[in-house]
Amino acid sequence: MSEVVSYNREGNIGVITVNYPPVNALGQAVRSGLLAALEQGQKDAGAKVLLLVCEGRTFIAGADIREFGKPMQEPTLPNLVNTFENSDKPLVAAIHGTALGGGLETALSCHYRVAVSSAKVGLPEVKLGLLPGAGGTQRLPRLTGARKALEMITTGEFVGAKDALALGILDAVEDGDDIHAVGMVYAQKVIDEGKPVRRVRDITDKIEADKGSDVFDQFREELKKRARGLFSPFKCVDAVEAAFNLPFDEGMKRERELFMECMESPQRAGLIHSFFGEREVSKVKGLPKDTPVRDVKSVGIIGAGTMGGGIAMNFVNVGIPVTIVEVKQDALDKGLAIIRRNYENSAKKGKLTQEQVEQRMALITPSLTYDDFRDVDLVIEAVFENMAIKKEIFAKLDEVCKPGAILASNTSTLDIDEIASATRRPEDVVGMHFFSPANVMKLLENVRGSKTSDEVKASVMAVAKKIKKVGVMVGNCYGFVGNRMLHKRGTEAMSLVDEGATPQQVDKVLTDLGFPMGQFAMSDLAGIDVGYRIREERRKAGQDIPASWLDKLAEQGRLGQKTQAGVYKYEEGSRKPVPDPEVEQLIEQFRKEQGITPREITDQEILERCVYVMINEGAKILEEGIADRPLDIDIVWIYGYGFPAYRGGPMFWADQEGLDTILAAVKKYHSTVGGEQWEPAALLERLVGEGKTFGDL
Ligand code: 3H9
C-alpha cells in the first residue's frame, strides 16, 4: 500500500485514509494511492461502504500546485474522480478543515458528503488563474444550480459547512472534531438505511431548471468590471455553461479544454508565483526557524491620524488592546471618532454587530502621555515624516518603555538606524511600514536596522501573521523596497507630464497594465502633501530635488481626495478622479516657466519609463541586499501597491518581458533622459550577459 494513502477495513466499512502533510494535496503519489485503495475496497467483499477521510489538519486542499507546468503524470485527476464516481459501492467523503479545488472535486465524485461544522469547501482555482479541472464545473452546478456555482467558481470564495449543507453540496453536518468518528457514523447510516450509490452526474433537475437562463451573460457582464484584465474567470463561466448545454461526458471534455487554455496562460504562472511567494516571504533568509519570538499582548501607538488609527484597528480586530497617544485632546478625539465611524460602517454593511463595534472600541485606550506605554509589548510610532521629531519620540520611548518592548517606526522612507540611535537599545528598534489604508492593505514591510536583533525581526514577522498581514522583511535604505521603487516611478511620471504627457495618459498606461489606479490617482488618495513633505525634507537635507508642478498643487492646498482637488478633481462624496482644466493650465504654466516645449509621448514610452525604471531599481535593491530575493520585491508590490498578481509582481513580469529588452531600454533612457535612476544596475547587466533571469537567482 502507498505511504500516503492507506486502506483498512473497520467492521463492514472500508476506510481510505489520505495522509500527506501539510494539506493532503493531490500529488501523483496521492492520486495513485487513492486509485489503488479504491480498487482494494471494491475487491474487499467485507466492505459494504467505502469512506474517504484525511489525517492532519484538513481534507484534501486541492491538486498539488507544485506539479503545475510539469508533464502530467497518470493517473490524472479527472480520470481518478470519474473512477471514484463509478464505484459500485457507496462512497462517503468525510470533510474537515478545507475541501478545496481538486479536493472538493474528489468529494463531489463520492456519493455522500458529511462534514464537521467548522469545515469549509470551495473551488479557488480561479485565484490561481485556473478553473476547476476535475469535474467541478460540471458537478457543482448539478447540486447548487447555475448562479451559486458561478459565484463560487468565479470568486473562489470558501463556503462554510452549514451554508454548503443548505446549498446541497453536503448531505450532513455534525458537531465535533473527530472526523474519523463522524465519517464512520455516517457510513454506518448509509449501510443501515440501505442508501444506494448516488452519482452527482445523474442529478439533472437543477440543470433542466437553469437551461437557457441569461445568468451566464449576466455574469460575463459583471466580470468585465469585477475581473478586469483577468483570463480565467471568463473561462469559468464558459465551463459552467457547458454543464447546461452538453451531456455530462462532453461537458467534462469541454472543461478539460478550457482548463488547459488557462493552464497555458501566463496569468496562471503569475498567480501561482504570487501564491507561493506570499508563503515564501515568511521564511526570512538568515533568520533561524527556531529564533525566539516575543509575545505581543498589548500595543502602543503614537499618532491618531489616518495611519495611527488604521494601524490600531489591525490589532483591535484580533483582540489585542491598544493605547493611542496624541499630543492634543482634540486630535485624539478626532482619531477615535474616525475609528468608530469605520467600525460603524462595517456594522451597517452587516460585517460586524453593534456589540462587536463596542467590544473593539473598548480595547482602545486614548491617552495624552507616554507614561501609558510603560507596560506595552510593542510601540508603533506613526507621526509624519520628520527625522527630528521621530528621534525625540524614540528618546522618550527609551525612557518609559519596559525592557524587551519592541520599538517600531511606521516611517515610509527614513533611516531606521538613525532613529534607533536616539535610544540605548537599537537592537529593539525596527521599522514596521504599513500601507494606507492600514486596516485594509495586506502588506507589512518590516525593516531591519543594522542592529535590530534576530528576536525582534522574528517577532515583527510573527506580528504580521497575527494581524493577518503579509509581512516582508527588508533592509534599511531610503524608501526601503516599496517606496524606493515607487519614487523612481513617481519621478519619471512627473517628468513625462513635464515633457508633454497628461496625468490621465500616464495613469491609463498603468491601469491598463493592471494596477487598480495610476500614479497620480494614487498621489491624490495618499495626499499630495505626503510627497511634498518628503521632497521638502530631502531638499532641506541638501539633496537636489527639482521643482515640480506637484509642489505647486500642494502649495495651493490641492491636497488630493481629502480636499476634493489634487491632480484630479472629485465630486462631493465620490472617489472618481475627473481631469481638471485648471491643473492642465497649471502644468502648461509650469512648462513655460521651465522653458519646456511639450512633445507627443507614446504609451510605450510611458510604460517603459514608469515600469522599467522600477525593475532597474529593483535590481539595485537586490544587489545591495535590501531585498533578499526577487520574490520579496514581487510580494511588496502586489500587496502594497496593487501590482497585478496575475503578472506575478514586477520582477517576475520583467522576466516575461525579457531582461535584454529591459536593459536595452534602460541604456537608451540613460543617454536620453539621464539621471541616476537610469544608471543600469550591475545585476541586470550580469543576468543579461549570462542569459539568466531574476527567477534563476
Ligand atoms: C486544483 O485543485 C486544480 C484542480 O481543479 C484540477 C486539476 C486537474 N499544493 O497556506 P498555508 C502548501 S488547483 C501544494 O501556509 P494555511 C503551502 O505552500 C488547487 N502545496 O496554510 C504551504 O507550504 P510551506 C486548488 C500547497 O493553513 C503549506 O501547504 N486549491 C497547496 O494558512 C501550508 O499552506 C487551492 O488553491 C497545494 N494545493 O492554509 C488551495 N496548498 O509550508 C490552496 C497549500 O512549504 N491552498 N500548500 O510554505 C490554500 O488556500 C491554503 O494553503 C489552505 C491552508 C487554506 C489549504
JSON list of N, CA, C and O in Angstrom, two decimals, residues 575-607:
[
{"chain": "A", "resi": 575, "resn": "ARG", "atom": "N", "xyz": [-15.02, 59.16, -5.29]},
{"chain": "A", "resi": 575, "resn": "ARG", "atom": "CA", "xyz": [-13.57, 58.94, -5.34]},
{"chain": "A", "resi": 575, "resn": "ARG", "atom": "C", "xyz": [-13.09, 58.85, -6.79]},
{"chain": "A", "resi": 575, "resn": "ARG", "atom": "O", "xyz": [-11.96, 58.48, -7.06]},
{"chain": "A", "resi": 576, "resn": "LYS", "atom": "N", "xyz": [-14.00, 59.15, -7.71]},
{"chain": "A", "resi": 576, "resn": "LYS", "atom": "CA", "xyz": [-13.64, 59.02, -9.13]},
{"chain": "A", "resi": 576, "resn": "LYS", "atom": "C", "xyz": [-12.85, 60.24, -9.59]},
{"chain": "A", "resi": 576, "resn": "LYS", "atom": "O", "xyz": [-13.33, 61.37, -9.51]},
{"chain": "A", "resi": 577, "resn": "PRO", "atom": "N", "xyz": [-11.60, 60.02, -10.05]},
{"chain": "A", "resi": 577, "resn": "PRO", "atom": "CA", "xyz": [-10.80, 61.16, -10.48]},
{"chain": "A", "resi": 577, "resn": "PRO", "atom": "C", "xyz": [-11.34, 61.75, -11.79]},
{"chain": "A", "resi": 577, "resn": "PRO", "atom": "O", "xyz": [-11.59, 61.01, -12.73]},
{"chain": "A", "resi": 578, "resn": "VAL", "atom": "N", "xyz": [-11.53, 63.06, -11.81]},
{"chain": "A", "resi": 578, "resn": "VAL", "atom": "CA", "xyz": [-12.01, 63.74, -13.02]},
{"chain": "A", "resi": 578, "resn": "VAL", "atom": "C", "xyz": [-10.92, 64.73, -13.46]},
{"chain": "A", "resi": 578, "resn": "VAL", "atom": "O", "xyz": [-10.50, 65.57, -12.66]},
{"chain": "A", "resi": 579, "resn": "PRO", "atom": "N", "xyz": [-10.42, 64.62, -14.70]},
{"chain": "A", "resi": 579, "resn": "PRO", "atom": "CA", "xyz": [-9.39, 65.56, -15.15]},
{"chain": "A", "resi": 579, "resn": "PRO", "atom": "C", "xyz": [-9.87, 67.00, -15.00]},
{"chain": "A", "resi": 579, "resn": "PRO", "atom": "O", "xyz": [-11.05, 67.30, -15.19]},
{"chain": "A", "resi": 580, "resn": "ASP", "atom": "N", "xyz": [-8.95, 67.89, -14.62]},
{"chain": "A", "resi": 580, "resn": "ASP", "atom": "CA", "xyz": [-9.33, 69.25, -14.26]},
{"chain": "A", "resi": 580, "resn": "ASP", "atom": "C", "xyz": [-8.58, 70.25, -15.16]},
{"chain": "A", "resi": 580, "resn": "ASP", "atom": "O", "xyz": [-7.35, 70.30, -15.13]},
{"chain": "A", "resi": 581, "resn": "PRO", "atom": "N", "xyz": [-9.32, 71.04, -15.96]},
{"chain": "A", "resi": 581, "resn": "PRO", "atom": "CA", "xyz": [-8.66, 72.02, -16.84]},
{"chain": "A", "resi": 581, "resn": "PRO", "atom": "C", "xyz": [-7.74, 72.97, -16.07]},
{"chain": "A", "resi": 581, "resn": "PRO", "atom": "O", "xyz": [-6.70, 73.39, -16.60]},
{"chain": "A", "resi": 582, "resn": "GLU", "atom": "N", "xyz": [-8.08, 73.26, -14.81]},
{"chain": "A", "resi": 582, "resn": "GLU", "atom": "CA", "xyz": [-7.22, 74.15, -14.02]},
{"chain": "A", "resi": 582, "resn": "GLU", "atom": "C", "xyz": [-5.82, 73.57, -13.84]},
{"chain": "A", "resi": 582, "resn": "GLU", "atom": "O", "xyz": [-4.82, 74.27, -13.87]},
{"chain": "A", "resi": 583, "resn": "VAL", "atom": "N", "xyz": [-5.79, 72.25, -13.65]},
{"chain": "A", "resi": 583, "resn": "VAL", "atom": "CA", "xyz": [-4.49, 71.58, -13.48]},
{"chain": "A", "resi": 583, "resn": "VAL", "atom": "C", "xyz": [-3.73, 71.58, -14.80]},
{"chain": "A", "resi": 583, "resn": "VAL", "atom": "O", "xyz": [-2.51, 71.79, -14.83]},
{"chain": "A", "resi": 584, "resn": "GLU", "atom": "N", "xyz": [-4.48, 71.38, -15.89]},
{"chain": "A", "resi": 584, "resn": "GLU", "atom": "CA", "xyz": [-3.80, 71.43, -17.19]},
{"chain": "A", "resi": 584, "resn": "GLU", "atom": "C", "xyz": [-3.13, 72.79, -17.39]},
{"chain": "A", "resi": 584, "resn": "GLU", "atom": "O", "xyz": [-1.99, 72.87, -17.86]},
{"chain": "A", "resi": 585, "resn": "GLN", "atom": "N", "xyz": [-3.87, 73.87, -17.00]},
{"chain": "A", "resi": 585, "resn": "GLN", "atom": "CA", "xyz": [-3.29, 75.21, -17.13]},
{"chain": "A", "resi": 585, "resn": "GLN", "atom": "C", "xyz": [-2.05, 75.36, -16.25]},
{"chain": "A", "resi": 585, "resn": "GLN", "atom": "O", "xyz": [-1.03, 75.92, -16.67]},
{"chain": "A", "resi": 586, "resn": "LEU", "atom": "N", "xyz": [-2.18, 74.86, -15.04]},
{"chain": "A", "resi": 586, "resn": "LEU", "atom": "CA", "xyz": [-1.05, 74.95, -14.10]},
{"chain": "A", "resi": 586, "resn": "LEU", "atom": "C", "xyz": [0.18, 74.24, -14.67]},
{"chain": "A", "resi": 586, "resn": "LEU", "atom": "O", "xyz": [1.31, 74.73, -14.58]},
{"chain": "A", "resi": 587, "resn": "ILE", "atom": "N", "xyz": [-0.06, 73.08, -15.30]},
{"chain": "A", "resi": 587, "resn": "ILE", "atom": "CA", "xyz": [1.05, 72.32, -15.88]},
{"chain": "A", "resi": 587, "resn": "ILE", "atom": "C", "xyz": [1.66, 73.11, -17.05]},
{"chain": "A", "resi": 587, "resn": "ILE", "atom": "O", "xyz": [2.89, 73.22, -17.17]},
{"chain": "A", "resi": 588, "resn": "GLU", "atom": "N", "xyz": [0.77, 73.66, -17.88]},
{"chain": "A", "resi": 588, "resn": "GLU", "atom": "CA", "xyz": [1.25, 74.45, -19.03]},
{"chain": "A", "resi": 588, "resn": "GLU", "atom": "C", "xyz": [2.13, 75.61, -18.55]},
{"chain": "A", "resi": 588, "resn": "GLU", "atom": "O", "xyz": [3.21, 75.87, -19.10]},
{"chain": "A", "resi": 589, "resn": "GLN", "atom": "N", "xyz": [1.62, 76.29, -17.53]},
{"chain": "A", "resi": 589, "resn": "GLN", "atom": "CA", "xyz": [2.34, 77.41, -16.95]},
{"chain": "A", "resi": 589, "resn": "GLN", "atom": "C", "xyz": [3.72, 76.97, -16.46]},
{"chain": "A", "resi": 589, "resn": "GLN", "atom": "O", "xyz": [4.74, 77.62, -16.71]},
{"chain": "A", "resi": 590, "resn": "PHE", "atom": "N", "xyz": [3.72, 75.82, -15.77]},
{"chain": "A", "resi": 590, "resn": "PHE", "atom": "CA", "xyz": [4.97, 75.27, -15.23]},
{"chain": "A", "resi": 590, "resn": "PHE", "atom": "C", "xyz": [5.96, 74.99, -16.37]},
{"chain": "A", "resi": 590, "resn": "PHE", "atom": "O", "xyz": [7.14, 75.31, -16.27]},
{"chain": "A", "resi": 591, "resn": "ARG", "atom": "N", "xyz": [5.43, 74.39, -17.47]},
{"chain": "A", "resi": 591, "resn": "ARG", "atom": "CA", "xyz": [6.31, 74.10, -18.62]},
{"chain": "A", "resi": 591, "resn": "ARG", "atom": "C", "xyz": [6.94, 75.38, -19.14]},
{"chain": "A", "resi": 591, "resn": "ARG", "atom": "O", "xyz": [8.13, 75.42, -19.46]},
{"chain": "A", "resi": 592, "resn": "LYS", "atom": "N", "xyz": [6.10, 76.43, -19.24]},
{"chain": "A", "resi": 592, "resn": "LYS", "atom": "CA", "xyz": [6.63, 77.72, -19.75]},
{"chain": "A", "resi": 592, "resn": "LYS", "atom": "C", "xyz": [7.74, 78.22, -18.86]},
{"chain": "A", "resi": 592, "resn": "LYS", "atom": "O", "xyz": [8.82, 78.59, -19.34]},
{"chain": "A", "resi": 593, "resn": "GLU", "atom": "N", "xyz": [7.47, 78.20, -17.54]},
{"chain": "A", "resi": 593, "resn": "GLU", "atom": "CA", "xyz": [8.48, 78.68, -16.58]},
{"chain": "A", "resi": 593, "resn": "GLU", "atom": "C", "xyz": [9.80, 77.92, -16.72]},
{"chain": "A", "resi": 593, "resn": "GLU", "atom": "O", "xyz": [10.87, 78.47, -16.56]},
{"chain": "A", "resi": 594, "resn": "GLN", "atom": "N", "xyz": [9.66, 76.63, -17.02]},
{"chain": "A", "resi": 594, "resn": "GLN", "atom": "CA", "xyz": [10.86, 75.79, -17.11]},
{"chain": "A", "resi": 594, "resn": "GLN", "atom": "C", "xyz": [11.46, 75.80, -18.52]},
{"chain": "A", "resi": 594, "resn": "GLN", "atom": "O", "xyz": [12.45, 75.10, -18.78]},
{"chain": "A", "resi": 595, "resn": "GLY", "atom": "N", "xyz": [10.80, 76.48, -19.44]},
{"chain": "A", "resi": 595, "resn": "GLY", "atom": "CA", "xyz": [11.28, 76.54, -20.83]},
{"chain": "A", "resi": 595, "resn": "GLY", "atom": "C", "xyz": [11.14, 75.21, -21.56]},
{"chain": "A", "resi": 595, "resn": "GLY", "atom": "O", "xyz": [11.98, 74.86, -22.41]},
{"chain": "A", "resi": 596, "resn": "ILE", "atom": "N", "xyz": [10.09, 74.45, -21.24]},
{"chain": "A", "resi": 596, "resn": "ILE", "atom": "CA", "xyz": [9.90, 73.14, -21.89]},
{"chain": "A", "resi": 596, "resn": "ILE", "atom": "C", "xyz": [8.86, 73.26, -23.02]},
{"chain": "A", "resi": 596, "resn": "ILE", "atom": "O", "xyz": [7.77, 73.77, -22.80]},
{"chain": "A", "resi": 597, "resn": "THR", "atom": "N", "xyz": [9.22, 72.76, -24.20]},
{"chain": "A", "resi": 597, "resn": "THR", "atom": "CA", "xyz": [8.23, 72.68, -25.28]},
{"chain": "A", "resi": 597, "resn": "THR", "atom": "C", "xyz": [7.64, 71.27, -25.26]},
{"chain": "A", "resi": 597, "resn": "THR", "atom": "O", "xyz": [8.37, 70.29, -25.42]},
{"chain": "A", "resi": 598, "resn": "PRO", "atom": "N", "xyz": [6.34, 71.16, -25.00]},
{"chain": "A", "resi": 598, "resn": "PRO", "atom": "CA", "xyz": [5.76, 69.81, -24.88]},
{"chain": "A", "resi": 598, "resn": "PRO", "atom": "C", "xyz": [5.84, 69.03, -26.20]},
{"chain": "A", "resi": 598, "resn": "PRO", "atom": "O", "xyz": [5.79, 69.61, -27.28]},
{"chain": "A", "resi": 599, "resn": "ARG", "atom": "N", "xyz": [5.98, 67.71, -26.05]},
{"chain": "A", "resi": 599, "resn": "ARG", "atom": "CA", "xyz": [6.02, 66.85, -27.25]},
{"chain": "A", "resi": 599, "resn": "ARG", "atom": "C", "xyz": [5.01, 65.71, -27.06]},
{"chain": "A", "resi": 599, "resn": "ARG", "atom": "O", "xyz": [4.53, 65.46, -25.94]},
{"chain": "A", "resi": 600, "resn": "GLU", "atom": "N", "xyz": [4.72, 65.03, -28.16]},
{"chain": "A", "resi": 600, "resn": "GLU", "atom": "CA", "xyz": [3.83, 63.86, -28.17]},
{"chain": "A", "resi": 600, "resn": "GLU", "atom": "C", "xyz": [4.55, 62.71, -27.44]},
{"chain": "A", "resi": 600, "resn": "GLU", "atom": "O", "xyz": [5.72, 62.44, -27.75]},
{"chain": "A", "resi": 601, "resn": "ILE", "atom": "N", "xyz": [3.90, 62.07, -26.50]},
{"chain": "A", "resi": 601, "resn": "ILE", "atom": "CA", "xyz": [4.57, 60.95, -25.80]},
{"chain": "A", "resi": 601, "resn": "ILE", "atom": "C", "xyz": [3.76, 59.68, -26.00]},
{"chain": "A", "resi": 601, "resn": "ILE", "atom": "O", "xyz": [2.53, 59.70, -25.82]},
{"chain": "A", "resi": 602, "resn": "THR", "atom": "N", "xyz": [4.42, 58.60, -26.40]},
{"chain": "A", "resi": 602, "resn": "THR", "atom": "CA", "xyz": [3.66, 57.37, -26.68]},
{"chain": "A", "resi": 602, "resn": "THR", "atom": "C", "xyz": [3.40, 56.59, -25.39]},
{"chain": "A", "resi": 602, "resn": "THR", "atom": "O", "xyz": [4.14, 56.73, -24.40]},
{"chain": "A", "resi": 603, "resn": "ASP", "atom": "N", "xyz": [2.38, 55.76, -25.44]},
{"chain": "A", "resi": 603, "resn": "ASP", "atom": "CA", "xyz": [2.06, 54.90, -24.29]},
{"chain": "A", "resi": 603, "resn": "ASP", "atom": "C", "xyz": [3.22, 53.95, -24.00]},
{"chain": "A", "resi": 603, "resn": "ASP", "atom": "O", "xyz": [3.51, 53.64, -22.84]},
{"chain": "A", "resi": 604, "resn": "GLN", "atom": "N", "xyz": [3.90, 53.50, -25.06]},
{"chain": "A", "resi": 604, "resn": "GLN", "atom": "CA", "xyz": [5.02, 52.58, -24.85]},
{"chain": "A", "resi": 604, "resn": "GLN", "atom": "C", "xyz": [6.13, 53.27, -24.05]},
{"chain": "A", "resi": 604, "resn": "GLN", "atom": "O", "xyz": [6.71, 52.68, -23.13]},
{"chain": "A", "resi": 605, "resn": "GLU", "atom": "N", "xyz": [6.38, 54.53, -24.37]},
{"chain": "A", "resi": 605, "resn": "GLU", "atom": "CA", "xyz": [7.42, 55.26, -23.61]},
{"chain": "A", "resi": 605, "resn": "GLU", "atom": "C", "xyz": [7.00, 55.39, -22.14]},
{"chain": "A", "resi": 605, "resn": "GLU", "atom": "O", "xyz": [7.82, 55.22, -21.23]},
{"chain": "A", "resi": 606, "resn": "ILE", "atom": "N", "xyz": [5.71, 55.65, -21.92]},
{"chain": "A", "resi": 606, "resn": "ILE", "atom": "CA", "xyz": [5.24, 55.77, -20.53]},
{"chain": "A", "resi": 606, "resn": "ILE", "atom": "C", "xyz": [5.45, 54.45, -19.79]},
{"chain": "A", "resi": 606, "resn": "ILE", "atom": "O", "xyz": [5.95, 54.42, -18.66]},
{"chain": "A", "resi": 607, "resn": "LEU", "atom": "N", "xyz": [5.07, 53.36, -20.44]},
{"chain": "A", "resi": 607, "resn": "LEU", "atom": "CA", "xyz": [5.23, 52.04, -19.81]},
{"chain": "A", "resi": 607, "resn": "LEU", "atom": "C", "xyz": [6.70, 51.80, -19.46]},
{"chain": "A", "resi": 607, "resn": "LEU", "atom": "O", "xyz": [7.04, 51.42, -18.33]}
]
